[in-house]
PDB file of C-alpha atoms and ligand atoms in Angstrom:
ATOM      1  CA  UNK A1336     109.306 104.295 147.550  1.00  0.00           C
ATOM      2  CA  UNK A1337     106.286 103.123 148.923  1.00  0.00           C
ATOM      3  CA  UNK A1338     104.998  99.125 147.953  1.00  0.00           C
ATOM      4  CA  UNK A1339     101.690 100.847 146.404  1.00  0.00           C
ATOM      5  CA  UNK A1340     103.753 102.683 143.945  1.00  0.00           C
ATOM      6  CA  UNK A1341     106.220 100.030 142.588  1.00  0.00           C
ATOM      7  CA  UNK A1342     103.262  97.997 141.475  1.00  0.00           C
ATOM      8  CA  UNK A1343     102.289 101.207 139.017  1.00  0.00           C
ATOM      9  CA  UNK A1344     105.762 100.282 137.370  1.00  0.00           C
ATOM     10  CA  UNK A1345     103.955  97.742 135.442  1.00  0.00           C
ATOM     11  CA  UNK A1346     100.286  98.809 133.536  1.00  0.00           C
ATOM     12  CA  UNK A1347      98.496  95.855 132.346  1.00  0.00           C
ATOM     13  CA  UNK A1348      96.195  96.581 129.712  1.00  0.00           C
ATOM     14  CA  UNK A1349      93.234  94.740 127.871  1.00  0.00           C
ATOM     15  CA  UNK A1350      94.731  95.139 124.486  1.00  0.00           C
ATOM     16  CA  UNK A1351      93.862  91.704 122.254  1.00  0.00           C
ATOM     17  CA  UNK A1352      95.089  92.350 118.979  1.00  0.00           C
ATOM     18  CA  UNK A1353      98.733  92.871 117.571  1.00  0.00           C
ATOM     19  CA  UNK A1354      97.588  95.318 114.852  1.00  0.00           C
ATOM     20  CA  UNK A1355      94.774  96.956 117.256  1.00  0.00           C
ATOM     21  CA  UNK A1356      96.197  98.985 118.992  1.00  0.00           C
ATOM     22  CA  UNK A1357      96.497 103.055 118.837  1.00  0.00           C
ATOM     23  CA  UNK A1358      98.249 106.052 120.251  1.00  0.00           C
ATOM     24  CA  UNK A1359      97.265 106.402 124.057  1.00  0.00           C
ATOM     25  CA  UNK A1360      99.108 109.168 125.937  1.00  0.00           C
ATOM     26  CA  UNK A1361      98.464 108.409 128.695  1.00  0.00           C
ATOM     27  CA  UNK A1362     100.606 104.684 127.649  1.00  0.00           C
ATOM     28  CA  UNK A1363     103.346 106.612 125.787  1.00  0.00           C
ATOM     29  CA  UNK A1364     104.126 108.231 128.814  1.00  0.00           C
ATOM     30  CA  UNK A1365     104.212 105.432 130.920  1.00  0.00           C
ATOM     31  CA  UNK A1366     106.339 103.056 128.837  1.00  0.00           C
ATOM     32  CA  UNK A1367     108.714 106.788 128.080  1.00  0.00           C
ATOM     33  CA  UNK A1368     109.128 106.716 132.030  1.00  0.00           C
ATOM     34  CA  UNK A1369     110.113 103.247 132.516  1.00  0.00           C
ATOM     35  CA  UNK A1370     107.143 101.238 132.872  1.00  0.00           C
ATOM     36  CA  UNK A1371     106.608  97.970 131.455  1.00  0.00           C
ATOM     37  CA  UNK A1372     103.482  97.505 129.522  1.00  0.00           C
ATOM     38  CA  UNK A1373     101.596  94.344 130.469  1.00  0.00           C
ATOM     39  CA  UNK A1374      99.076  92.712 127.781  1.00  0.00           C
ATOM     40  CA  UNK A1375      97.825  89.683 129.819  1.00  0.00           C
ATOM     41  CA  UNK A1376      95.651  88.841 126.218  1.00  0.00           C
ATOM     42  CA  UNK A1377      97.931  89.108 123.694  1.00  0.00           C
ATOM     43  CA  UNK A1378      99.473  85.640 122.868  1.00  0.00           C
ATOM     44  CA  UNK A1379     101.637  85.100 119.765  1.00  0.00           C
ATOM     45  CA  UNK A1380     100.030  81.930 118.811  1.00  0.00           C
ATOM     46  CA  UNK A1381     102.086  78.882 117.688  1.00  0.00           C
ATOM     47  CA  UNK A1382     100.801  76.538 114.483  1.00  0.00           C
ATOM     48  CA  UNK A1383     100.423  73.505 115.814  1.00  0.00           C
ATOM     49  CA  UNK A1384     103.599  71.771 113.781  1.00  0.00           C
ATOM     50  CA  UNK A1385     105.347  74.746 115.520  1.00  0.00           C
ATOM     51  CA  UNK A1386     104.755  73.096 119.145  1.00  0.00           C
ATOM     52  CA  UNK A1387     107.883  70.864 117.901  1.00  0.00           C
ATOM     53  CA  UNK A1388     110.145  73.844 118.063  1.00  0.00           C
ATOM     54  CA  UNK A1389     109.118  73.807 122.412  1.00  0.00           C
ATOM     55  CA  UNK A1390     112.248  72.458 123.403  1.00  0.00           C
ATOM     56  CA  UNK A1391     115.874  73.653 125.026  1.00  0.00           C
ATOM     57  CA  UNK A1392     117.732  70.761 122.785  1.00  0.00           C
ATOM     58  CA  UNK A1393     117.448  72.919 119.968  1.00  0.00           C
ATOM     59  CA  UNK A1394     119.819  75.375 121.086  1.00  0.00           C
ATOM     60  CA  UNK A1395     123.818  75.136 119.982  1.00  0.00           C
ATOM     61  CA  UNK A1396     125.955  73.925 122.994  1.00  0.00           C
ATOM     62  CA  UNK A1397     126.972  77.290 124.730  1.00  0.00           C
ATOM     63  CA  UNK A1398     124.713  79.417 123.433  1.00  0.00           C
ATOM     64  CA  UNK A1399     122.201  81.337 125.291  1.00  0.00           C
ATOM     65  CA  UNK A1400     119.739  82.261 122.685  1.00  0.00           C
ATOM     66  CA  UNK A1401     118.240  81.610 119.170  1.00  0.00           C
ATOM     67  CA  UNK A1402     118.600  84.374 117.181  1.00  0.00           C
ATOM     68  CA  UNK A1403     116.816  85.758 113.297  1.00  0.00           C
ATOM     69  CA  UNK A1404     118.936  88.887 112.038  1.00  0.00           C
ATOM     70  CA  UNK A1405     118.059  91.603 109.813  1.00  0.00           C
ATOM     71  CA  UNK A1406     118.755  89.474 107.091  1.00  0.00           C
ATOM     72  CA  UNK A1407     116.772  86.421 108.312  1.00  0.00           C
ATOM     73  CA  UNK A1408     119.752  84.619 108.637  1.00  0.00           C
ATOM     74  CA  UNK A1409     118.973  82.052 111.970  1.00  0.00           C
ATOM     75  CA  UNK A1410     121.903  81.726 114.719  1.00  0.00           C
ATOM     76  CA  UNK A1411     122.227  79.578 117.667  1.00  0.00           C
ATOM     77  CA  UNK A1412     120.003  77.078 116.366  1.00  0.00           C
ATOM     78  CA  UNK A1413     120.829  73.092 116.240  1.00  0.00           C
ATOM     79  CA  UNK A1414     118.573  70.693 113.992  1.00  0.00           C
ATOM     80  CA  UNK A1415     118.087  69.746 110.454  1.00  0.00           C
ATOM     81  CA  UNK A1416     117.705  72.405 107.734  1.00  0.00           C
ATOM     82  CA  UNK A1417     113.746  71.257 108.217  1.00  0.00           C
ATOM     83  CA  UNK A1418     113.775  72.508 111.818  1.00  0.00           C
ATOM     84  CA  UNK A1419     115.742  75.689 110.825  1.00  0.00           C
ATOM     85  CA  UNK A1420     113.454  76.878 108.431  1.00  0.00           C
ATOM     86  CA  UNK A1421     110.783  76.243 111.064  1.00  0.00           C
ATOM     87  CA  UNK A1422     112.137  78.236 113.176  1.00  0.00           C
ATOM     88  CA  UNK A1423     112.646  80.651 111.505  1.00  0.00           C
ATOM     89  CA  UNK A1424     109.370  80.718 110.293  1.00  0.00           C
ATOM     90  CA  UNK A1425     107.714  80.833 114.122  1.00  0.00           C
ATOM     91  CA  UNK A1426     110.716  83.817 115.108  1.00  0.00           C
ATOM     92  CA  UNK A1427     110.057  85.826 111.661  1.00  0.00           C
ATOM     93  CA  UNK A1428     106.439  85.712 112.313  1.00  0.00           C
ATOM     94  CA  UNK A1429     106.973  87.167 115.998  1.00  0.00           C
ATOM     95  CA  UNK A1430     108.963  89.845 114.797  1.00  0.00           C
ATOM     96  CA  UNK A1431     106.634  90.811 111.924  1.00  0.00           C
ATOM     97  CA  UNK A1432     103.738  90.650 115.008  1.00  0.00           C
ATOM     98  CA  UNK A1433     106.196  92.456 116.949  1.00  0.00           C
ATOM     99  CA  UNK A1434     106.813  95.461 115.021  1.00  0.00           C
ATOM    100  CA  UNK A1435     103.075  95.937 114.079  1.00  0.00           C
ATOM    101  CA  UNK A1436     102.253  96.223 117.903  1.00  0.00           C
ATOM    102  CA  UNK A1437     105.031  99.256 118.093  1.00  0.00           C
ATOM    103  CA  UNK A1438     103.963 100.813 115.019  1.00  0.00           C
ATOM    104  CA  UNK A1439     100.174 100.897 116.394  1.00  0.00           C
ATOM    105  CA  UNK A1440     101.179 102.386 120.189  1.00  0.00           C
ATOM    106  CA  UNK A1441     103.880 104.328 119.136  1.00  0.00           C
ATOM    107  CA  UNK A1442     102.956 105.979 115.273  1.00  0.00           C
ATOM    108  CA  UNK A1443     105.554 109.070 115.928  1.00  0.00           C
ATOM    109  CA  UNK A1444     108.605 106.189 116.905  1.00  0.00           C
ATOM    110  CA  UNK A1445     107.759 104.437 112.672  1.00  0.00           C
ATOM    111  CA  UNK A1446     110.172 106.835 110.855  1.00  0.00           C
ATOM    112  CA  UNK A1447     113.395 106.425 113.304  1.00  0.00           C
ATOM    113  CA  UNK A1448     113.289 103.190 114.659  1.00  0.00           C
ATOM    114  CA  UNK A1449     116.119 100.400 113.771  1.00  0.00           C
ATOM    115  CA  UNK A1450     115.223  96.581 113.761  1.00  0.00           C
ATOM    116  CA  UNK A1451     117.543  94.589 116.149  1.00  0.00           C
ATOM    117  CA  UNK A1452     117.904  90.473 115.689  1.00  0.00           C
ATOM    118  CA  UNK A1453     115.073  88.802 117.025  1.00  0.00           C
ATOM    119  CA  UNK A1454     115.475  86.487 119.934  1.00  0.00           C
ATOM    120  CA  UNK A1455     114.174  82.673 120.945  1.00  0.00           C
ATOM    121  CA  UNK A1456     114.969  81.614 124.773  1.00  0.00           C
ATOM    122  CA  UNK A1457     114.027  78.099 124.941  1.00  0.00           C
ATOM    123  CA  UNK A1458     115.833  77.603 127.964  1.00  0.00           C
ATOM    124  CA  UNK A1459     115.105  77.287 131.428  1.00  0.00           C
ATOM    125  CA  UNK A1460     115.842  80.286 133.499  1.00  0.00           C
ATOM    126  CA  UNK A1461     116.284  78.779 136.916  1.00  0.00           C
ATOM    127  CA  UNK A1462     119.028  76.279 136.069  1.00  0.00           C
ATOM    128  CA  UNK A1463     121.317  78.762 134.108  1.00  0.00           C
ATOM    129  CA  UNK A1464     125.250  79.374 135.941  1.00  0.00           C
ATOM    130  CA  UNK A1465     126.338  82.712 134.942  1.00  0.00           C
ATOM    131  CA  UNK A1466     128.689  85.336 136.084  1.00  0.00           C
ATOM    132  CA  UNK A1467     127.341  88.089 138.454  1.00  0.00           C
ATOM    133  CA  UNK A1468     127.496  90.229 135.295  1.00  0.00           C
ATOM    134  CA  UNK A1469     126.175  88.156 133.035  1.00  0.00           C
ATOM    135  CA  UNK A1470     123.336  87.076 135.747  1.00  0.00           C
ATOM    136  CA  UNK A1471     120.121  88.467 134.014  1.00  0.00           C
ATOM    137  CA  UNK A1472     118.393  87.051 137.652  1.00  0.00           C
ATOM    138  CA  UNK A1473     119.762  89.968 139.267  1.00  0.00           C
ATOM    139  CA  UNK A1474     118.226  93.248 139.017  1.00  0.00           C
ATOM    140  CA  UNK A1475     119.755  95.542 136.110  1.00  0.00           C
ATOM    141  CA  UNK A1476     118.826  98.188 133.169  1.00  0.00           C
ATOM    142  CA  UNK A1477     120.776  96.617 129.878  1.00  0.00           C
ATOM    143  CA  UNK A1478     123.764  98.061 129.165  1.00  0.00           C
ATOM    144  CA  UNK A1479     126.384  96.073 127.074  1.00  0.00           C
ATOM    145  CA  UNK A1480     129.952  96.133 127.343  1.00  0.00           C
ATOM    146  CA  UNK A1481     130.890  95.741 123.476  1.00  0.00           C
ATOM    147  CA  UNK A1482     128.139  98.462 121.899  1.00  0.00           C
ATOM    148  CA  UNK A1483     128.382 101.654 122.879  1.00  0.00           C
ATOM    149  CA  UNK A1484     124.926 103.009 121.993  1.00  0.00           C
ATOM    150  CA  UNK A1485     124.715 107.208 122.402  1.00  0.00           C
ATOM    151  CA  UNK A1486     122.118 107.025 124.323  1.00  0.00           C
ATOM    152  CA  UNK A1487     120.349 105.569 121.967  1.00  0.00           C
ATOM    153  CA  UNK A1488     117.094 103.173 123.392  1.00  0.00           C
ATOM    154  CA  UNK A1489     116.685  99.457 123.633  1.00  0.00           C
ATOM    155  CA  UNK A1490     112.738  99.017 123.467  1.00  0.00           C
ATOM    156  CA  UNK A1491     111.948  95.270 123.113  1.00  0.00           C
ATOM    157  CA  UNK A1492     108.714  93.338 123.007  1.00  0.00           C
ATOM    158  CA  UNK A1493     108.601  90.304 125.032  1.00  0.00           C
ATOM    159  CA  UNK A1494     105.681  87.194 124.518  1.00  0.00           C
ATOM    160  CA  UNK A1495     106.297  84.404 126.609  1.00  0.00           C
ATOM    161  CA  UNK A1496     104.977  80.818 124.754  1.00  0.00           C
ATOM    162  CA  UNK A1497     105.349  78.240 127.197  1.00  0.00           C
ATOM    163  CA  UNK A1498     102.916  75.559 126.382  1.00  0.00           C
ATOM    164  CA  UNK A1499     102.775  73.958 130.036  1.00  0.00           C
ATOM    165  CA  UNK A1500     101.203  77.302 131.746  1.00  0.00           C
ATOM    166  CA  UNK A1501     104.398  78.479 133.252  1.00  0.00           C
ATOM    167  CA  UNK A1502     104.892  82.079 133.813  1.00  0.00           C
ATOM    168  CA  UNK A1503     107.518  84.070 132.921  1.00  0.00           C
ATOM    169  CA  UNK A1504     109.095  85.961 136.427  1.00  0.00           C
ATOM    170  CA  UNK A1505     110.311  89.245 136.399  1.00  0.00           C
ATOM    171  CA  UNK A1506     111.534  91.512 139.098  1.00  0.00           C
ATOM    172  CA  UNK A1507     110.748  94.596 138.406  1.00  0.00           C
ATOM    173  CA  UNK A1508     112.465  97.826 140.301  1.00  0.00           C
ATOM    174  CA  UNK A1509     112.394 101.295 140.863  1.00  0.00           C
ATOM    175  CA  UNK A1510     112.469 104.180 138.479  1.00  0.00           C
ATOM    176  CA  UNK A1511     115.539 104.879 136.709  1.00  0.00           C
ATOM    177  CA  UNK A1512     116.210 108.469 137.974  1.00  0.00           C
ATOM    178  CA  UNK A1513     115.824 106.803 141.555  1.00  0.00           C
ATOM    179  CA  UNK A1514     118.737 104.335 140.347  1.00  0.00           C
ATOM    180  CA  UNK A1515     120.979 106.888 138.540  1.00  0.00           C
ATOM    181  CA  UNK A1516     120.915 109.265 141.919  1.00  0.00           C
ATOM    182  CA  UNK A1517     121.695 106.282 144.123  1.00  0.00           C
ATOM    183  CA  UNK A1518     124.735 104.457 141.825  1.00  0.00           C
ATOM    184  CA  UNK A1519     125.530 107.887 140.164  1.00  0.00           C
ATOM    185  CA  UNK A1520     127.994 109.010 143.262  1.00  0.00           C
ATOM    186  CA  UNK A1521     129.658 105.611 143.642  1.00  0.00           C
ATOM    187  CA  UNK A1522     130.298 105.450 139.735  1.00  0.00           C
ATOM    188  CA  UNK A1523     134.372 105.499 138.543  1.00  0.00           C
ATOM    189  CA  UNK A1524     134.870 108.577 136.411  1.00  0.00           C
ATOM    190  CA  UNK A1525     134.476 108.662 132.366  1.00  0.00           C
ATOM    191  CA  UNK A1526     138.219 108.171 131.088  1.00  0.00           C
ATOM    192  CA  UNK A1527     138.496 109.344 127.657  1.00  0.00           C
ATOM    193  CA  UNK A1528     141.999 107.698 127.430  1.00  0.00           C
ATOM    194  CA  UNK A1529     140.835 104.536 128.735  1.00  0.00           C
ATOM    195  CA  UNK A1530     137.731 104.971 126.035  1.00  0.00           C
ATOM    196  CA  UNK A1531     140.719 105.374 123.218  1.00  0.00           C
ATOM    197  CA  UNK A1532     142.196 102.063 124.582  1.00  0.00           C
ATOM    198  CA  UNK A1533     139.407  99.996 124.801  1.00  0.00           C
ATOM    199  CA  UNK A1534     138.803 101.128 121.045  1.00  0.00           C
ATOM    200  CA  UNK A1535     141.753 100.264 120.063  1.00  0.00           C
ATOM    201  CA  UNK A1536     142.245  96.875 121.600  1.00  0.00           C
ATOM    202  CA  UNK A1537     138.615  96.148 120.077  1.00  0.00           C
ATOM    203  CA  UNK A1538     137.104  95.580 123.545  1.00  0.00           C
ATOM    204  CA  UNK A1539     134.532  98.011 121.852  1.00  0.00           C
ATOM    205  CA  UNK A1540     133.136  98.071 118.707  1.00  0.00           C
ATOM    206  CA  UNK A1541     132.893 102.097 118.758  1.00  0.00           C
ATOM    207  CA  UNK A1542     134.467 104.894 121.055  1.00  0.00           C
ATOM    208  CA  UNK A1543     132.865 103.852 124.751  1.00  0.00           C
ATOM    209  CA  UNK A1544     130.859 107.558 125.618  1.00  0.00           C
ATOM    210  CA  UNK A1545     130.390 108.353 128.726  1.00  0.00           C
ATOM    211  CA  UNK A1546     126.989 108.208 128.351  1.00  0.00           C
ATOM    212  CA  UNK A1547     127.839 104.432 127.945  1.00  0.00           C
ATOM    213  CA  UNK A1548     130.539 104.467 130.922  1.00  0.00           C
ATOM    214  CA  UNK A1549     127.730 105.416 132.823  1.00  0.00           C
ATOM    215  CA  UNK A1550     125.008 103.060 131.981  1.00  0.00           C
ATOM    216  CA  UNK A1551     127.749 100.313 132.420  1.00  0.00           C
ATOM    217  CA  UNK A1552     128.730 101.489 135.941  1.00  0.00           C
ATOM    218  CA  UNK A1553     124.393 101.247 136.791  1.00  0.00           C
ATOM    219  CA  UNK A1554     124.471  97.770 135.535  1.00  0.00           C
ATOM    220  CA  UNK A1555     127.296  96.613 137.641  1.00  0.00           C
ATOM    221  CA  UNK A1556     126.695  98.512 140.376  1.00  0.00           C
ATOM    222  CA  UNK A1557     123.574  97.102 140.347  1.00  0.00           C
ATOM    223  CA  UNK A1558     124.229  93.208 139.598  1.00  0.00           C
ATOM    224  CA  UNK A1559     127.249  93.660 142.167  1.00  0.00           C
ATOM    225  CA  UNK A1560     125.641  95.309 144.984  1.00  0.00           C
ATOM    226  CA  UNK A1561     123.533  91.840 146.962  1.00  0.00           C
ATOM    227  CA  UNK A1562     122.306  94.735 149.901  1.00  0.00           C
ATOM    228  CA  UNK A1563     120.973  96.657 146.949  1.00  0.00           C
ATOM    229  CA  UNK A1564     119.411  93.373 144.825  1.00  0.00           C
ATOM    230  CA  UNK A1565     117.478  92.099 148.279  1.00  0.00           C
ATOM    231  CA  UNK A1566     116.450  95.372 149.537  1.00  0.00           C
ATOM    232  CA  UNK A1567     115.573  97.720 146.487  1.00  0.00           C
ATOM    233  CA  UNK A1568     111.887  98.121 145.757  1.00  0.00           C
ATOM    234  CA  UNK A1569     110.596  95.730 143.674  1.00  0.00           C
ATOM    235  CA  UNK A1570     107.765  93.829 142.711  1.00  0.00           C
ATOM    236  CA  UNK A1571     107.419  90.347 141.810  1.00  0.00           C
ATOM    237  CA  UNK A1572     105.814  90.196 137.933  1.00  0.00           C
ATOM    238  CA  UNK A1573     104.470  86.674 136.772  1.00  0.00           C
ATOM    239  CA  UNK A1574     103.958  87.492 133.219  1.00  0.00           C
ATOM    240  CA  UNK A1575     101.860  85.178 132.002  1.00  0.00           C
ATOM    241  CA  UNK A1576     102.480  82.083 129.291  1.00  0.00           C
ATOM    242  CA  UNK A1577      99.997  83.066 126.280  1.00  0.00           C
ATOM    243  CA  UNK A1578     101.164  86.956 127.288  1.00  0.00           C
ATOM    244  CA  UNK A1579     103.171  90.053 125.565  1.00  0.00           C
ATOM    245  CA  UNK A1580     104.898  92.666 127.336  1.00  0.00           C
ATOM    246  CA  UNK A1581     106.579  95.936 126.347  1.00  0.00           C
ATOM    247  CA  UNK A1582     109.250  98.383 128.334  1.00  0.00           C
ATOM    248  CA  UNK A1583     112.637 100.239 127.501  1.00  0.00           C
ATOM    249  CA  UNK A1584     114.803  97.470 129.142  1.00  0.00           C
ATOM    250  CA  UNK A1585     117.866 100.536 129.069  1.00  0.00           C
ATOM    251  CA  UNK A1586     115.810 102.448 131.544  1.00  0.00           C
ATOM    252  CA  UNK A1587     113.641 100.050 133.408  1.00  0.00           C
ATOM    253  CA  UNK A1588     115.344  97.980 135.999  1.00  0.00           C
ATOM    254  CA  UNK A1589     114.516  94.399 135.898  1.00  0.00           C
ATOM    255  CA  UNK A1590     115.194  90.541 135.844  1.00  0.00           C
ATOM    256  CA  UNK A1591     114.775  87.203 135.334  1.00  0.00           C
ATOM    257  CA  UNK A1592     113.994  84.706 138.032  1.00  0.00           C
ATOM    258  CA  UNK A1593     111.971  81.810 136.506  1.00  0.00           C
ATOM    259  CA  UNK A1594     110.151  80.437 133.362  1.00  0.00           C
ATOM    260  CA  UNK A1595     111.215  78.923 130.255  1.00  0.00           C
ATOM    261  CA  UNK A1596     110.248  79.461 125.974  1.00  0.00           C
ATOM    262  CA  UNK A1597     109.868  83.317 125.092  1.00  0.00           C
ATOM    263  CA  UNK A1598     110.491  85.407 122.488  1.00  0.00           C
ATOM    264  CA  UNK A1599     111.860  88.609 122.409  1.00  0.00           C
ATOM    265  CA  UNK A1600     112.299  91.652 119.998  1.00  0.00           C
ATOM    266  CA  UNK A1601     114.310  94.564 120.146  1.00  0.00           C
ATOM    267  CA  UNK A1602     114.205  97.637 118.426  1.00  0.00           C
ATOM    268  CA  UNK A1603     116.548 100.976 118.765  1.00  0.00           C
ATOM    269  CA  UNK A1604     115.316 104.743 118.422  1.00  0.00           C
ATOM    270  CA  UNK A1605     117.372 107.584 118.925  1.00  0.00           C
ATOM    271  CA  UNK A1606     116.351 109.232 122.350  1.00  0.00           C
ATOM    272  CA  UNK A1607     115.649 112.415 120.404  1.00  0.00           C
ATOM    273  CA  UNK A1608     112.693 110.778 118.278  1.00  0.00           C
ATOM    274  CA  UNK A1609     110.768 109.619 121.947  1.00  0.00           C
ATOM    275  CA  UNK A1610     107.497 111.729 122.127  1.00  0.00           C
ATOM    276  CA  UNK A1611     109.274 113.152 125.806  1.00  0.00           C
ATOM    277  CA  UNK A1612     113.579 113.117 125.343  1.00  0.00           C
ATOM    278  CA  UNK A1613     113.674 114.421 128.918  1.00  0.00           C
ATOM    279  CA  UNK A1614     112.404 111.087 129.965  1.00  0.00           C
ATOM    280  CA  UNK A1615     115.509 109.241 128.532  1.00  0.00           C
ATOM    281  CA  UNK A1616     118.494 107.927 130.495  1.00  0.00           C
ATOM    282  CA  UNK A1617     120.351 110.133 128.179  1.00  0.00           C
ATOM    283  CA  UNK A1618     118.676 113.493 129.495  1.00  0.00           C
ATOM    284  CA  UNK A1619     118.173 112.280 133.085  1.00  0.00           C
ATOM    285  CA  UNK A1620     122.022 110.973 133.440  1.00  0.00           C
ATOM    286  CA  UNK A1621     123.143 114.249 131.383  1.00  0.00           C
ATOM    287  CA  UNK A1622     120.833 116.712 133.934  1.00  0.00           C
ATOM    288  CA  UNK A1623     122.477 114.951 137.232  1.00  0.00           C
ATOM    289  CA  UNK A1624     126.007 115.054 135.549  1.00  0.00           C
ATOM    290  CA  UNK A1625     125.929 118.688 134.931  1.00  0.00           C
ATOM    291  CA  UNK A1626     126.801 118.683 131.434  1.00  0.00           C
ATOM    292  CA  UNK A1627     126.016 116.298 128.089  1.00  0.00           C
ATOM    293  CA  UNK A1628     127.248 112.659 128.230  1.00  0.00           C
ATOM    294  CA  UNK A1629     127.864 112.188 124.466  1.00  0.00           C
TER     295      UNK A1629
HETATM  296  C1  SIN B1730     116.827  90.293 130.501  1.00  0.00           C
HETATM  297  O1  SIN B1730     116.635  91.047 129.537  1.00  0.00           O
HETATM  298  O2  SIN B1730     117.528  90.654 131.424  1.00  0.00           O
HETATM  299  C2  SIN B1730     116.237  88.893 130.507  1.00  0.00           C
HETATM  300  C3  SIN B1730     114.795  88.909 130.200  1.00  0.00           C
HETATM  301  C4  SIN B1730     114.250  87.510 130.057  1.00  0.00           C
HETATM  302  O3  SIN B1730     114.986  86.630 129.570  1.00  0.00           O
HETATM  303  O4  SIN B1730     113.092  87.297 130.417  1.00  0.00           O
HETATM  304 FE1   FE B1731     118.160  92.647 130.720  1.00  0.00          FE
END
């Protein structure tokens, strides 16, 4: 892949408005074939008693995240019942700003999509020790151990808020296909027996698929493989504080490298309800398999 095309892995678009936008097709298929949508001008904006909430001491010790589930319950969080309800206030705003950007781009997506927990990261990237799996600063499409999904897609909607101008960095990689044909023939083989057992020692919450055997071996093979994280193409993405971003983080390969205070959204659609299904990891691993994955 040439540098010239791995910058078109990332549109950035003019949008200004959570509620403005509207069905583009020629954005549908972009974000449906891995590309991250950039909107340098839409910032969530903080209240100004919300400026408090800025700060990495506000997480529980060992926790990566702050998190708002379905039922607005608030995880992860230290501080006062004060500074919980604040914060919940700020993340339950974001997701409510969240969801009325998807359901402007992406009208055909309303009727099938599934809310996920909403996430805070007040913490800095660049100091964080993690495993080589758990290393979100090496290249990867997400893929998680515990949850077998079906195929099913992980579309989230990032803003970064950092007060102090930094940028959120991103690598950003090749297309997915281009992964799944070079990790594909070094993958370990679906074990349906080893699925069983994983089930029934509750490593998984659900029978592993191989759909899901699959997208695990691209993640490690990925996060394991340093030749691979130095030399893949890539581009460097500053995302902007005061900016939003979109992408299917199951399909589009990417990582972390620097910045600190974002917030993040994730919602799930069946891979049958995108406006193209061929597009989906599901069809593209299932086509260079042979045969279907789930
Ligand atoms: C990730 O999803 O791998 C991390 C994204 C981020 O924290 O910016
Ligand atoms: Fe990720």
């Amino acid at each position: 892949m040439q540098d010239t095309q791995i910058q078109e892995q990332v549109l950035t678009l003019g949008l200004d408005d959570w509620r403005a936008g509207r069905h583009d097709a020629q954005w549908v298929a972009a974000l449906e074939a891995g590309k991250v949508l950039y909107f340098p001008q839409l910032p969530f904006v903080l209240a100004p008693q919300e400026q408090a909430l800025l700060r990495p001491d506000l997480l529980m010790p060992e926790v990566r995240n702050i998190s708002l589930d379905a039922e607005g319950r608030l995880k992860g969080a230290a501080g006062d019942a004060q500074v919980q309800a604040a914060l919940a206030g700020m993340v339950g705003r974001f997701r409510h700003q969240a969801e009325s950007l998807v359901h402007a781009l992406l009208p055909h997506y309303v009727p099938s999509l599934r809310m996920a927990p909403t996430s805070y990261r007040p913490a800095q990237v660049e100091t964080r020790q993690q495993s080589w799996r758990a290393d979100d600063r090496r290249l990867h499409i997400d893929a998680f151990p515990s949850r077998p999904n079906y195929g099913e897609r992980i579309l989230r909607v990032f803003a970064n808020v950092n007060p102090a101008g930094v940028p959120r960095t991103w690598r950003v990689g090749e297309p997915f296909e281009d992964v799944a044909r070079r990790f594909l023939p070094r993958a370990k083989r679906y074990s349906p027996l080893q699925a069983r057992l994983l089930r029934m020692l509750r490593v998984t919450k659900s029978l592993r698929s191989e759909y899901d055997h699959l997208m695990l071996q691209l993640h490690d093979g990925m996060k394991s493989d340093m030749r691979y994280q130095e030399t893949a193409p890539q581009m460097t993405m500053p995302f902007a504080a005061g900016s939003a971003w979109i992408c299917f983080s199951d399909q589009t390969p990417h990582s972390v490298m620097a910045g600190q205070f974002m917030l993040e959204q994730t919602l799930h659609l069946p891979a049958d309800r995108q406006y193209n299904p061929a597009s989906s990891p599901l069809a593209i691993l299932g086509r260079l398999a042979g045969h279907p994955l789930v």
